Amino acid sequence: MGVCMESIYSMTSSRLDDYFISIGEKKYRTKQLFDWIYVKRIKSFDMITNMKKEVIELLKKDFYFDNIEIVNKQSDELVYKYLLKLSDGNTIEAVLMEHDYGKSLCISSEVGCNMACSFCESGKIKKIRDVKSGEMVLQILKIESDLDIRISHVVIMGIGEPFDNYQNICDFIEIVNSNMGINLGSRHITVSTCGIVPKIYEFSEFPYQVNLAISLHAPNNELRSKLMPINKVYNIEKLMESIKFYLEKTNRRVTFEYIMLSGVNDTQELALELSRLLKGINCYVNLIPYNETNTLEYKRSSKERIMTFYDILKKNNISCTIRREFGGKISAACGQLKTIKENLA
Ligand code: SAH
């Protein structure tokens, strides 16, 4: 593999347009190529039958078909958890969930994570590197072909902080949204962030109507800083300001994720404080029953406490849902995914 080569799966259609122009071809080649790659799903440029030999040779010189390998797969009713090996040997995880509205894939955006949220297993190994846009695309292709399905929804909520890998995330969205290829509706894509404020401003200008979810988990700085170190850099005031800007720019609704940690962030006072914080903001709160891990000491709030918390939010006119649980038995749930350091080959 030459140093200048790039994974074909990392190429957005606009970059391919430029590429074809640069080699003296027309832009319609991009549509042809996307069709081969994402509709016909070829894995070699030699399969292309509607381009000249010289063009195919150039493609072979400048790009390669990257691959990821399925190292392990566990399933539990409607959930499949995959351990995937990237071409340099690093591993990540992806989780496929079958909902009544379709099949949703939770993908990883980084190998490891630097955010170090105290309740999350994924941050126990520091970031090793970004997951490239093409490797995010491959998570979809690989699992679709393994299960012989079409994925209808993607959530970027696996290992990693997507806004710590911003350009790859944007490219990924552009690639999978293209109607020449995978054609995943932008409203079926959700990006979840722990609150990297400058990127929330930047994302306000992003021209795709994807969903934004914010991991909040506490309504005040004292508690949030204990749970999420990022709050010491971008506190709740700064975070809320950026979200208001985002809402004004995009006219969309944001989701706040709030994990229910027993005795930590699940009291009635905090439910009231959260209601005041979110008053008048176009949002809804997703209460997430905490998934306990082997290594972290937090416990899940009881059903009653979650219901009481929920009722208080509702009474204060905050839209709210309680997340349905998925994959707990196979540690495929939020915050239980981790990068494995050992070489598994
Ligand atoms: N870094 C991004 C995306 C990955 S985490 C973010 O912070 O949003 C996806 C969601 O799972 C976040 O809301 C995160 O806080 C939550 N989560 C982490 N650990 C969890 C656990 N053990 N149980 C339930 N949810 C958890």
JSON list of C-alpha atoms in Angstrom, two decimals, residues 178-266:
[
{"chain": "A", "resi": 178, "resn": "SER", "atom": "CA", "xyz": [-25.53, 10.54, -0.38]},
{"chain": "A", "resi": 179, "resn": "ASN", "atom": "CA", "xyz": [-28.41, 9.28, -2.48]},
{"chain": "A", "resi": 180, "resn": "MET", "atom": "CA", "xyz": [-25.88, 7.88, -4.94]},
{"chain": "A", "resi": 181, "resn": "GLY", "atom": "CA", "xyz": [-24.73, 5.44, -2.27]},
{"chain": "A", "resi": 182, "resn": "ILE", "atom": "CA", "xyz": [-25.96, 4.18, 1.10]},
{"chain": "A", "resi": 183, "resn": "ASN", "atom": "CA", "xyz": [-28.65, 6.88, 1.14]},
{"chain": "A", "resi": 184, "resn": "LEU", "atom": "CA", "xyz": [-29.18, 6.97, 4.88]},
{"chain": "A", "resi": 185, "resn": "GLY", "atom": "CA", "xyz": [-31.58, 9.78, 5.74]},
{"chain": "A", "resi": 186, "resn": "SER", "atom": "CA", "xyz": [-29.94, 12.54, 7.75]},
{"chain": "A", "resi": 187, "resn": "ARG", "atom": "CA", "xyz": [-32.79, 12.46, 10.26]},
{"chain": "A", "resi": 188, "resn": "HIS", "atom": "CA", "xyz": [-31.89, 8.83, 10.86]},
{"chain": "A", "resi": 189, "resn": "ILE", "atom": "CA", "xyz": [-28.41, 9.77, 12.03]},
{"chain": "A", "resi": 190, "resn": "THR", "atom": "CA", "xyz": [-27.68, 10.88, 15.60]},
{"chain": "A", "resi": 191, "resn": "VAL", "atom": "CA", "xyz": [-24.45, 12.33, 16.94]},
{"chain": "A", "resi": 192, "resn": "SER", "atom": "CA", "xyz": [-23.97, 12.24, 20.69]},
{"chain": "A", "resi": 193, "resn": "THR", "atom": "CA", "xyz": [-21.44, 14.51, 22.41]},
{"chain": "A", "resi": 194, "resn": "CYS", "atom": "CA", "xyz": [-20.29, 15.04, 25.98]},
{"chain": "A", "resi": 195, "resn": "GLY", "atom": "CA", "xyz": [-20.33, 18.78, 25.23]},
{"chain": "A", "resi": 196, "resn": "ILE", "atom": "CA", "xyz": [-17.34, 20.03, 23.24]},
{"chain": "A", "resi": 197, "resn": "VAL", "atom": "CA", "xyz": [-18.71, 23.56, 22.97]},
{"chain": "A", "resi": 198, "resn": "PRO", "atom": "CA", "xyz": [-16.72, 24.99, 20.03]},
{"chain": "A", "resi": 199, "resn": "LYS", "atom": "CA", "xyz": [-17.81, 22.02, 17.93]},
{"chain": "A", "resi": 200, "resn": "ILE", "atom": "CA", "xyz": [-21.46, 22.54, 18.84]},
{"chain": "A", "resi": 201, "resn": "TYR", "atom": "CA", "xyz": [-21.13, 26.05, 17.34]},
{"chain": "A", "resi": 202, "resn": "GLU", "atom": "CA", "xyz": [-19.42, 24.61, 14.30]},
{"chain": "A", "resi": 203, "resn": "PHE", "atom": "CA", "xyz": [-22.02, 21.89, 13.95]},
{"chain": "A", "resi": 204, "resn": "SER", "atom": "CA", "xyz": [-24.74, 24.55, 13.86]},
{"chain": "A", "resi": 205, "resn": "GLU", "atom": "CA", "xyz": [-23.49, 25.42, 10.39]},
{"chain": "A", "resi": 206, "resn": "PHE", "atom": "CA", "xyz": [-23.25, 21.83, 9.21]},
{"chain": "A", "resi": 207, "resn": "PRO", "atom": "CA", "xyz": [-25.58, 21.48, 6.21]},
{"chain": "A", "resi": 208, "resn": "TYR", "atom": "CA", "xyz": [-27.12, 18.10, 7.09]},
{"chain": "A", "resi": 209, "resn": "GLN", "atom": "CA", "xyz": [-30.18, 17.77, 9.28]},
{"chain": "A", "resi": 210, "resn": "VAL", "atom": "CA", "xyz": [-28.84, 15.15, 11.66]},
{"chain": "A", "resi": 211, "resn": "ASN", "atom": "CA", "xyz": [-29.93, 14.76, 15.27]},
{"chain": "A", "resi": 212, "resn": "LEU", "atom": "CA", "xyz": [-27.80, 16.07, 18.09]},
{"chain": "A", "resi": 213, "resn": "ALA", "atom": "CA", "xyz": [-27.75, 14.47, 21.53]},
{"chain": "A", "resi": 214, "resn": "ILE", "atom": "CA", "xyz": [-25.97, 15.96, 24.51]},
{"chain": "A", "resi": 215, "resn": "SER", "atom": "CA", "xyz": [-24.75, 13.85, 27.40]},
{"chain": "A", "resi": 216, "resn": "LEU", "atom": "CA", "xyz": [-25.75, 16.05, 30.32]},
{"chain": "A", "resi": 217, "resn": "HIS", "atom": "CA", "xyz": [-26.12, 13.75, 33.35]},
{"chain": "A", "resi": 218, "resn": "ALA", "atom": "CA", "xyz": [-26.24, 16.57, 35.91]},
{"chain": "A", "resi": 219, "resn": "PRO", "atom": "CA", "xyz": [-27.97, 19.98, 36.10]},
{"chain": "A", "resi": 220, "resn": "ASN", "atom": "CA", "xyz": [-25.24, 21.85, 37.98]},
{"chain": "A", "resi": 221, "resn": "ASN", "atom": "CA", "xyz": [-21.50, 22.36, 37.60]},
{"chain": "A", "resi": 222, "resn": "GLU", "atom": "CA", "xyz": [-20.46, 20.92, 40.92]},
{"chain": "A", "resi": 223, "resn": "LEU", "atom": "CA", "xyz": [-21.96, 17.52, 40.20]},
{"chain": "A", "resi": 224, "resn": "ARG", "atom": "CA", "xyz": [-21.32, 17.51, 36.47]},
{"chain": "A", "resi": 225, "resn": "SER", "atom": "CA", "xyz": [-17.62, 18.27, 36.94]},
{"chain": "A", "resi": 226, "resn": "LYS", "atom": "CA", "xyz": [-17.37, 15.27, 39.25]},
{"chain": "A", "resi": 227, "resn": "LEU", "atom": "CA", "xyz": [-18.94, 12.98, 36.68]},
{"chain": "A", "resi": 228, "resn": "MET", "atom": "CA", "xyz": [-17.53, 14.47, 33.49]},
{"chain": "A", "resi": 229, "resn": "PRO", "atom": "CA", "xyz": [-14.11, 16.18, 33.44]},
{"chain": "A", "resi": 230, "resn": "ILE", "atom": "CA", "xyz": [-15.08, 18.01, 30.22]},
{"chain": "A", "resi": 231, "resn": "ASN", "atom": "CA", "xyz": [-17.35, 20.19, 32.37]},
{"chain": "A", "resi": 232, "resn": "LYS", "atom": "CA", "xyz": [-14.25, 21.82, 33.86]},
{"chain": "A", "resi": 233, "resn": "VAL", "atom": "CA", "xyz": [-13.37, 23.04, 30.38]},
{"chain": "A", "resi": 234, "resn": "TYR", "atom": "CA", "xyz": [-16.89, 23.84, 29.11]},
{"chain": "A", "resi": 235, "resn": "ASN", "atom": "CA", "xyz": [-19.26, 24.38, 32.00]},
{"chain": "A", "resi": 236, "resn": "ILE", "atom": "CA", "xyz": [-23.04, 24.16, 31.91]},
{"chain": "A", "resi": 237, "resn": "GLU", "atom": "CA", "xyz": [-23.51, 27.87, 31.19]},
{"chain": "A", "resi": 238, "resn": "LYS", "atom": "CA", "xyz": [-21.21, 27.71, 28.18]},
{"chain": "A", "resi": 239, "resn": "LEU", "atom": "CA", "xyz": [-22.80, 24.46, 27.07]},
{"chain": "A", "resi": 240, "resn": "MET", "atom": "CA", "xyz": [-26.36, 25.82, 27.27]},
{"chain": "A", "resi": 241, "resn": "GLU", "atom": "CA", "xyz": [-25.36, 28.97, 25.41]},
{"chain": "A", "resi": 242, "resn": "SER", "atom": "CA", "xyz": [-23.94, 26.89, 22.55]},
{"chain": "A", "resi": 243, "resn": "ILE", "atom": "CA", "xyz": [-27.06, 24.73, 22.47]},
{"chain": "A", "resi": 244, "resn": "LYS", "atom": "CA", "xyz": [-29.32, 27.78, 22.28]},
{"chain": "A", "resi": 245, "resn": "PHE", "atom": "CA", "xyz": [-27.22, 28.99, 19.36]},
{"chain": "A", "resi": 246, "resn": "TYR", "atom": "CA", "xyz": [-27.54, 25.58, 17.70]},
{"chain": "A", "resi": 247, "resn": "LEU", "atom": "CA", "xyz": [-31.32, 25.57, 18.17]},
{"chain": "A", "resi": 248, "resn": "GLU", "atom": "CA", "xyz": [-31.68, 29.05, 16.71]},
{"chain": "A", "resi": 249, "resn": "LYS", "atom": "CA", "xyz": [-29.53, 28.21, 13.70]},
{"chain": "A", "resi": 250, "resn": "THR", "atom": "CA", "xyz": [-31.03, 24.83, 12.91]},
{"chain": "A", "resi": 251, "resn": "ASN", "atom": "CA", "xyz": [-34.59, 25.01, 14.20]},
{"chain": "A", "resi": 252, "resn": "ARG", "atom": "CA", "xyz": [-34.16, 21.49, 15.43]},
{"chain": "A", "resi": 253, "resn": "ARG", "atom": "CA", "xyz": [-34.74, 19.81, 18.74]},
{"chain": "A", "resi": 254, "resn": "VAL", "atom": "CA", "xyz": [-31.90, 18.44, 20.84]},
{"chain": "A", "resi": 255, "resn": "THR", "atom": "CA", "xyz": [-31.89, 15.42, 23.08]},
{"chain": "A", "resi": 256, "resn": "PHE", "atom": "CA", "xyz": [-30.37, 15.51, 26.54]},
{"chain": "A", "resi": 257, "resn": "GLU", "atom": "CA", "xyz": [-29.15, 12.18, 27.79]},
{"chain": "A", "resi": 258, "resn": "TYR", "atom": "CA", "xyz": [-29.29, 11.72, 31.53]},
{"chain": "A", "resi": 259, "resn": "ILE", "atom": "CA", "xyz": [-28.01, 8.48, 33.04]},
{"chain": "A", "resi": 260, "resn": "MET", "atom": "CA", "xyz": [-29.72, 7.56, 36.29]},
{"chain": "A", "resi": 261, "resn": "LEU", "atom": "CA", "xyz": [-27.03, 6.85, 38.89]},
{"chain": "A", "resi": 262, "resn": "SER", "atom": "CA", "xyz": [-28.38, 5.69, 42.22]},
{"chain": "A", "resi": 263, "resn": "GLY", "atom": "CA", "xyz": [-27.90, 8.26, 44.98]},
{"chain": "A", "resi": 264, "resn": "VAL", "atom": "CA", "xyz": [-25.73, 10.43, 42.73]},
{"chain": "A", "resi": 265, "resn": "ASN", "atom": "CA", "xyz": [-27.88, 12.39, 40.28]},
{"chain": "A", "resi": 266, "resn": "ASP", "atom": "CA", "xyz": [-31.36, 10.95, 40.76]}
]
